[in-house]
Amino acid sequence: MEITTAMQSKVLIHALPYIQKYANKTVVIKYGGNAMTDAQLKNDVMNDLVLLTLVGIKVVLVHGGGPEITDLLTRMGKESRFVGGLRYTDAETAEVAQMVLAGKINKSLVSLLQQHKGKAIGLCGIDGNMFQVKKHIAQEDLGFVGDVVSVNTHPIEMALENGYIPVISTVGADEAGNIYNINADTAAAQIAAALGSENLIVMTDIKGLLRDKNDDSTLIPFVQVSEVPYLIRQGIISGGMIPKVECCVEAVRRGVKKAVIIDGRIPHSILVEIFSDEGIGTMFQ
Amino acid sequence: MEITTAMQSKVLIHALPYIQKYANKTVVIKYGGNAMTDAQLKNDVMNDLVLLTLVGIKVVLVHGGGPEITDLLTRMGKESRFVGGLRYTDAETAEVAQMVLAGKINKSLVSLLQQHKGKAIGLCGIDGNMFQVKKHIAQEDLGFVGDVVSVNTHPIEMALENGYIPVISTVGADEAGNIYNINADTAAAQIAAALGSENLIVMTDIKGLLRDKNDDSTLIPFVQVSEVPYLIRQGIISGGMIPKVECCVEAVRRGVKKAVIIDGRIPHSILVEIFSDEGIGTMFQ
Amino acid sequence: MEITTAMQSKVLIHALPYIQKYANKTVVIKYGGNAMTDAQLKNDVMNDLVLLTLVGIKVVLVHGGGPEITDLLTRMGKESRFVGGLRYTDAETAEVAQMVLAGKINKSLVSLLQQHKGKAIGLCGIDGNMFQVKKHIAQEDLGFVGDVVSVNTHPIEMALENGYIPVISTVGADEAGNIYNINADTAAAQIAAALGSENLIVMTDIKGLLRDKNDDSTLIPFVQVSEVPYLIRQGIISGGMIPKVECCVEAVRRGVKKAVIIDGRIPHSILVEIFSDEGIGTMFQ
Amino acid sequence: MEITTAMQSKVLIHALPYIQKYANKTVVIKYGGNAMTDAQLKNDVMNDLVLLTLVGIKVVLVHGGGPEITDLLTRMGKESRFVGGLRYTDAETAEVAQMVLAGKINKSLVSLLQQHKGKAIGLCGIDGNMFQVKKHIAQEDLGFVGDVVSVNTHPIEMALENGYIPVISTVGADEAGNIYNINADTAAAQIAAALGSENLIVMTDIKGLLRDKNDDSTLIPFVQVSEVPYLIRQGIISGGMIPKVECCVEAVRRGVKKAVIIDGRIPHSILVEIFSDEGIGTMFQ
Amino acid sequence: MEITTAMQSKVLIHALPYIQKYANKTVVIKYGGNAMTDAQLKNDVMNDLVLLTLVGIKVVLVHGGGPEITDLLTRMGKESRFVGGLRYTDAETAEVAQMVLAGKINKSLVSLLQQHKGKAIGLCGIDGNMFQVKKHIAQEDLGFVGDVVSVNTHPIEMALENGYIPVISTVGADEAGNIYNINADTAAAQIAAALGSENLIVMTDIKGLLRDKNDDSTLIPFVQVSEVPYLIRQGIISGGMIPKVECCVEAVRRGVKKAVIIDGRIPHSILVEIFSDEGIGTMFQ
Amino acid sequence: MEITTAMQSKVLIHALPYIQKYANKTVVIKYGGNAMTDAQLKNDVMNDLVLLTLVGIKVVLVHGGGPEITDLLTRMGKESRFVGGLRYTDAETAEVAQMVLAGKINKSLVSLLQQHKGKAIGLCGIDGNMFQVKKHIAQEDLGFVGDVVSVNTHPIEMALENGYIPVISTVGADEAGNIYNINADTAAAQIAAALGSENLIVMTDIKGLLRDKNDDSTLIPFVQVSEVPYLIRQGIISGGMIPKVECCVEAVRRGVKKAVIIDGRIPHSILVEIFSDEGIGTMFQ
């Protein structure tokens, strides 16, 4: 594919105002799915994040890691148990989550960003009392599953002001020192809101919100948060999409300029989302 | 022409490091030729300059204006006389040059940049004692044609630090207050050197330096300044190209990272020159 | 004339508090008339302005230049036409005004200040969008004669903060880029008001406001702006004095501490006006 | 035990100059042994560290965690193997060390400090490229055991300047992203040297350096680093003390004012060491 | 008296939070009585004040000096006369007070602090217009006895910010330049209030406020300022204690956190007062 | 005496460059003689000093006070004894000098400056360890007469930076706390040198240095410091003039731009000295 001078100038003329718009703005990225397991996509994402910082965007990376928790529990001969889609988390499981998320995945992402010439710092909700946590209340007791009551943004801002990408594991502690595992989508939305970030980008393994789940050509590019209840009643937003969309709604309601669900399987989807007119995936505003 | 997501990401991945590289750097542009007379090109250039400032590049615009001086002299019933390619400049001609360059062209460019949402300030070599000038000595007396002895960059830096594009007319005064007309290519090179600018871009009406003047496909994209004497002896650099090339050599010798002669007839040539791997025209380094 | 130690100390004891009072204050001077055409007076004024800056006063110089516009038009074979005292300004005349004011007079004043060891920068209403301009509406169409709607003081303040005397031509552009010629008295008053300046000094070729036009001994040294309508009705303020007085009234109404019409024919009139108890000319407050 | 006013004033008069001496100085504490396993001692240490920060001392906490690594390996059904006192570290063991040190112990210490009203941030050698690491070369291949080549202090200083106690796990990565386990005593000495810290305090389970290993009353309170080779030849420094002493020597040689081996079994040993004339344990200088 | 490690750590653990609490806080000390005449106590006080500054406390020392005024008057052959406990102060006596307080005692205290390695500056109420003074009105005319109307804290704050202990004589002048002698207790209270100081410490020659004047074991350690009228009516606060207590009440009412009357005869009473839980003497809050 | 506009402008044109030259410069004035005893002259001096500060000059006032010391000693029934022109100073005399200079004269000058709307702070050589003092060694023992070994300018600069005129008494203490009386001319010269001041002005009761002591018309307006030994050998500088001239020489040798001996009996002599071309008295350079 040949790229002509005219094409270059056209892309640049469209991109430059976005670059200026995002300069010194904060973008929170919830990282997960294929983009976190496929080696090539993973490298592309790290590369894109470093590029974003090069043009002055403040990037915050929030990650999950369910499959790897299951894996270590298995290696320790312990079975994973799920209740209504959520992992039942006894004290030993919470400790394993802490080790896998804050010890393994977090520091390995920091290392990978640095291999791509970025600067990064790995933090979790415990560091600098970042998350105030309380036990998540559900119909059935889920053990040490936590909700974020509020976010102390100081440790994140300190990292950003010093030129680091903060990489955040969603593990937290209550005042008595009990460790809790926390849903990463929800935590990312709360971090985005607390930071007054410009943008929340949730990476998934789907095209975006589809009018017909089986037809990628029915992508809904833009949703007003006020339309969401109607779309849920219509069944267009359903199942596992509901909590993801609710995170987006929550973020926008609390001042984030836009929240987007994008398809992490498309190479460089973050870059195109930020620097083009159309964007990709579904944007909530 | 359809631009795909993959093409967008490819252009951006190449452009972003250049954007970062040029952030807070100074680029001096010698503006002239068709790009200054063709209305569409003129608007494109103004647009591109404003875009450059959006991503943090400090743009300095240096302009000439020979044809318009001739024009006003004609309207005043005075003939233009040239000696060895240089205008013979008596006191009245110097005054006309001052009026046309610093009064008409300069302020009209400032106005045009502002119509494109830019911020600009028009200055000439007299303002803030920007140019120290002495009479240009040639075989034949040329009257009030001046050479820049040194450049006081303070007024230019003041404008840049306050977010303005300085638009500079190359008119100067000596200590006795005599007004001199100064060659704009040479002055641009000296401004670029004195500012320690990253880049000097000279806009012309040719493709660049050609190995065969009549064949655009023989463009020489890159020249080491040490090769220049050889290329002159070979006749590849000749005629009107010699002074333009010598400006580039002078700028590079005094610390400018690269000096480029580009084809101002190509739309958005400045943008593509700055934000792509290949560049266009001929680069001196 | 022998000046004794006692006389020196008396002058200084009176002057020092004024020097302190004006330190870091802004004074706008409308420059014109004999003081701008007589070579000795011109040098005296430039010298005085530089002295003012030496003791920390921020000087802004606003100039006109009607006679020189007429002169260039004549040299171009074009007749000047006046309507109710104001120059009819077609597009060509506007361009000539721009060249003469912003190109010739402005830069020559900058050069002259610098010959007196001052630091100066020449600007016009176009630079940095200093003047927002609209067409002046009169009984008869005057062409490109403009009114200043508002003044963006940033370019002026930038120059002052960097130690330059801003020399300002009263040429402006509207949003479409049309050039307008603007009355310098009015513009000076609006600049003074927008800067919150301490003082507006209008240099004229008369003694000040006289109770009897033909008797210099009837000078009125002080006028309350509220008395002006009465003085107009009485015929004491009449003819060409009316617009000048109205500028002073406008400036005082918008917060300038005092506005003074002084006799530019008296050597060093600015100095004596600022640094003595009595002042000279007529002060409006 | 009654403490009288006279005793209070005596302790304070001795302590206050130390408090002043250490204000804004950095103290690196290598934490380990009983003080890390006994619950009461652990709480006392955390309390003392927070007190130190209250009087303006910059505290850096470096911890090990060998027993807990062994414990998790055992739970995963994997045996620990030691070669010449050092753990043989295959890739799986390195990953376990990373999880236990940077995930579990580190974040739990952060949480504990915060329960004592301190502010803390957990980091490891990977964060912000803190450690440049290369494979440790020994007679026998030890796998992923690393040496710190140099310390980038920026992440530590960022934490200190923002009022946090940096809690540091001695895990690092090389440029290819391989994870290494690093000896905590050595790393603490290198951190102390790189920070130009005032003091390195190594907590152990012994009284200090004893002239007769079996007689606590033969404690050597002060050793000049130049005497160390002699003491090794004499057999007074022997066995496991040699590497600990060598860390102290290295720190002092590189500019740390004093390095101390203290008995972590004595409650509040850090406080008394810093704020009294005598100190406790053995000081190297 | 042997001080054990456990005792040291106990004293420090109690003292450190106070040290942190007082860091950068201002403490005003009214100095007088035995602590100012007994050579050993005087040296102890100077030593303690310097120690306080070492840990970041801003110390302001206000002193009196009645006995030395009487002494100089006697040497000059002039008798002292007292009216209702206050010295009758004619112009000559005021001048003597000025010389003794601001010339002798003040500068000698500055010298003594500096012999203890402190930094000090001696000021009086005249310097920098620190005190606005008016004549004290009593039943009988007391001559040049003054009341402080308000305190300009700038000279004191200048000294503190530059690391000096301001030593203040309570002499002042009215606008006509008349010199007044001012009660030091009252002035100290007003200085403490104007500075928004944390603490006012009044040194006396008694144990504190006693329920039974003849029994030191009846010390009242803590008084709420609202209880004071009741205690006066009960006769528990009486005689010379009334004005001292009223100063404390005034200081607390105007925002000083606590005011304390301490026994200056106890060595290091200031140190123990500030750095222990119990305090000594009587605290008003 | 009528002062015309032309005279005003002439004085101002000469004075303004001096005003600018002295802006932010330090001038040390040794105050004494008639100018300190005549009430009208005293008020004129205070007024002039305040005017100097108004135009940004940093004024330091150093004063003596021998006659008032003698006066108090007399009132105390103690005789003054002089040895070779210097006062024999036993401990009691030193204490009297401290009281009179630092207590009475100093604070009264501060008060007087403030009555003239100035801001002042009274200091002596003890404050902030301003003077390092040692005993003056002469043929005969003079008791507590001191020499200034070096000047710590910090307290003076602190006062100047905060807008105060420092008024300085030349009393100092050695490290043991002994009080010394110090010659004010010498101390003023050393202060001027240590401050790197622009100017040292010594006020006397003579016209300046006269070629013929009995003929005021033989005033020597300018002396190069290198000529001084010759002038002493010639007898032109003799008697009490020698130490005053030597102070000026010392000041100039150590970097003071000029030192002047002026006639304090001429009203406003300081003003005329600083702001005119000729100066008055004798200048040493």
Tab-separated table of C-alpha atoms in Angstrom, chain F residues 62-172:
chain	number	residue	atom	x	y	z
F	62	VAL	CA	25.259	54.626	59.985
F	63	HIS	CA	25.428	57.003	62.937
F	64	GLY	CA	27.790	57.940	65.776
F	65	GLY	CA	26.902	59.860	68.913
F	66	GLY	CA	29.895	60.828	70.991
F	67	PRO	CA	28.414	63.996	72.513
F	68	GLU	CA	25.386	62.152	73.857
F	69	ILE	CA	27.569	59.475	75.452
F	70	THR	CA	29.508	62.185	77.225
F	71	ASP	CA	26.244	63.740	78.308
F	72	LEU	CA	24.860	60.559	79.941
F	73	LEU	CA	28.179	59.813	81.606
F	74	THR	CA	28.062	63.313	83.051
F	75	ARG	CA	24.523	62.809	84.336
F	76	MET	CA	25.779	59.597	85.994
F	77	GLY	CA	28.608	61.559	87.597
F	78	LYS	CA	31.316	59.931	85.496
F	79	GLU	CA	34.013	61.868	83.659
F	80	SER	CA	34.898	61.166	80.020
F	81	ARG	CA	38.571	60.540	79.338
F	82	PHE	CA	40.172	60.769	75.856
F	83	VAL	CA	43.459	59.261	74.719
F	84	GLY	CA	44.869	60.525	71.407
F	85	GLY	CA	41.416	61.701	70.354
F	86	LEU	CA	39.745	58.387	71.269
F	87	ARG	CA	37.518	57.852	74.291
F	88	TYR	CA	38.930	55.614	76.990
F	89	THR	CA	36.187	52.997	77.390
F	90	ASP	CA	35.967	50.952	80.574
F	91	ALA	CA	33.207	48.357	80.948
F	92	GLU	CA	30.768	50.871	82.400
F	93	THR	CA	31.445	53.331	79.571
F	94	ALA	CA	30.923	50.581	77.009
F	95	GLU	CA	27.574	49.800	78.574
F	96	VAL	CA	26.659	53.493	78.483
F	97	ALA	CA	27.702	53.715	74.831
F	98	GLN	CA	25.534	50.662	74.057
F	99	MET	CA	22.561	52.253	75.781
F	100	VAL	CA	22.970	55.684	74.225
F	101	LEU	CA	23.782	54.521	70.689
F	102	ALA	CA	21.661	51.377	70.286
F	103	GLY	CA	18.915	52.401	72.702
F	104	LYS	CA	18.451	56.117	72.438
F	105	ILE	CA	19.887	57.633	69.239
F	106	ASN	CA	19.215	54.634	67.025
F	107	LYS	CA	15.578	54.145	67.915
F	108	SER	CA	14.945	57.918	67.894
F	109	LEU	CA	16.285	58.143	64.319
F	110	VAL	CA	14.053	55.223	63.342
F	111	SER	CA	11.115	57.067	64.873
F	112	LEU	CA	12.028	60.291	63.068
F	113	LEU	CA	12.328	58.573	59.668
F	114	GLN	CA	8.911	57.078	60.260
F	115	GLN	CA	7.482	60.482	61.078
F	116	HIS	CA	8.676	61.446	57.569
F	117	LYS	CA	6.719	58.480	56.106
F	118	GLY	CA	9.777	56.271	55.745
F	119	LYS	CA	10.162	52.673	56.876
F	120	ALA	CA	13.151	51.945	59.121
F	121	ILE	CA	14.657	49.292	61.379
F	122	GLY	CA	17.286	49.988	64.019
F	123	LEU	CA	20.178	47.541	64.288
F	124	CYS	CA	23.605	47.452	65.871
F	125	GLY	CA	26.692	45.375	65.185
F	126	ILE	CA	25.504	42.721	67.640
F	127	ASP	CA	22.288	41.974	65.754
F	128	GLY	CA	22.579	38.887	63.593
F	129	ASN	CA	26.312	38.857	64.322
F	130	MET	CA	26.691	41.804	61.955
F	131	PHE	CA	30.178	42.800	63.182
F	132	GLN	CA	32.999	40.419	64.005
F	133	VAL	CA	34.936	42.530	66.508
F	134	LYS	CA	38.339	42.486	68.110
F	135	LYS	CA	39.926	44.887	70.606
F	136	HIS	CA	41.517	47.942	69.021
F	137	ILE	CA	45.254	47.926	69.642
F	138	ALA	CA	46.833	51.349	70.198
F	139	GLN	CA	49.948	52.596	71.930
F	140	GLU	CA	47.975	53.076	75.096
F	141	ASP	CA	45.241	50.650	76.250
F	142	LEU	CA	41.847	52.158	75.321
F	143	GLY	CA	39.703	49.498	77.021
F	144	PHE	CA	36.595	48.347	75.124
F	145	VAL	CA	37.278	50.161	71.869
F	146	GLY	CA	36.842	47.687	69.028
F	147	ASP	CA	37.820	47.160	65.397
F	148	VAL	CA	35.496	45.525	62.909
F	149	VAL	CA	37.245	42.433	61.502
F	150	SER	CA	34.480	41.629	59.039
F	151	VAL	CA	30.867	42.522	58.344
F	152	ASN	CA	28.075	39.962	57.955
F	153	THR	CA	25.760	41.856	55.625
F	154	HIS	CA	22.804	39.504	55.922
F	155	PRO	CA	20.809	41.496	58.511
F	156	ILE	CA	21.347	44.700	56.501
F	157	GLU	CA	20.302	43.084	53.243
F	158	MET	CA	17.274	41.520	54.870
F	159	ALA	CA	16.156	44.975	55.988
F	160	LEU	CA	16.800	46.512	52.552
F	161	GLU	CA	14.985	43.743	50.679
F	162	ASN	CA	11.996	44.271	52.925
F	163	GLY	CA	11.919	47.983	52.156
F	164	TYR	CA	13.403	49.235	55.398
F	165	ILE	CA	16.177	51.785	55.868
F	166	PRO	CA	18.594	50.029	58.210
F	167	VAL	CA	19.790	52.494	60.856
F	168	ILE	CA	23.003	51.124	62.344
F	169	SER	CA	24.738	51.833	65.658
F	170	THR	CA	28.411	50.929	65.689
F	171	VAL	CA	28.385	48.855	68.869
F	172	GLY	CA	29.579	45.242	68.676
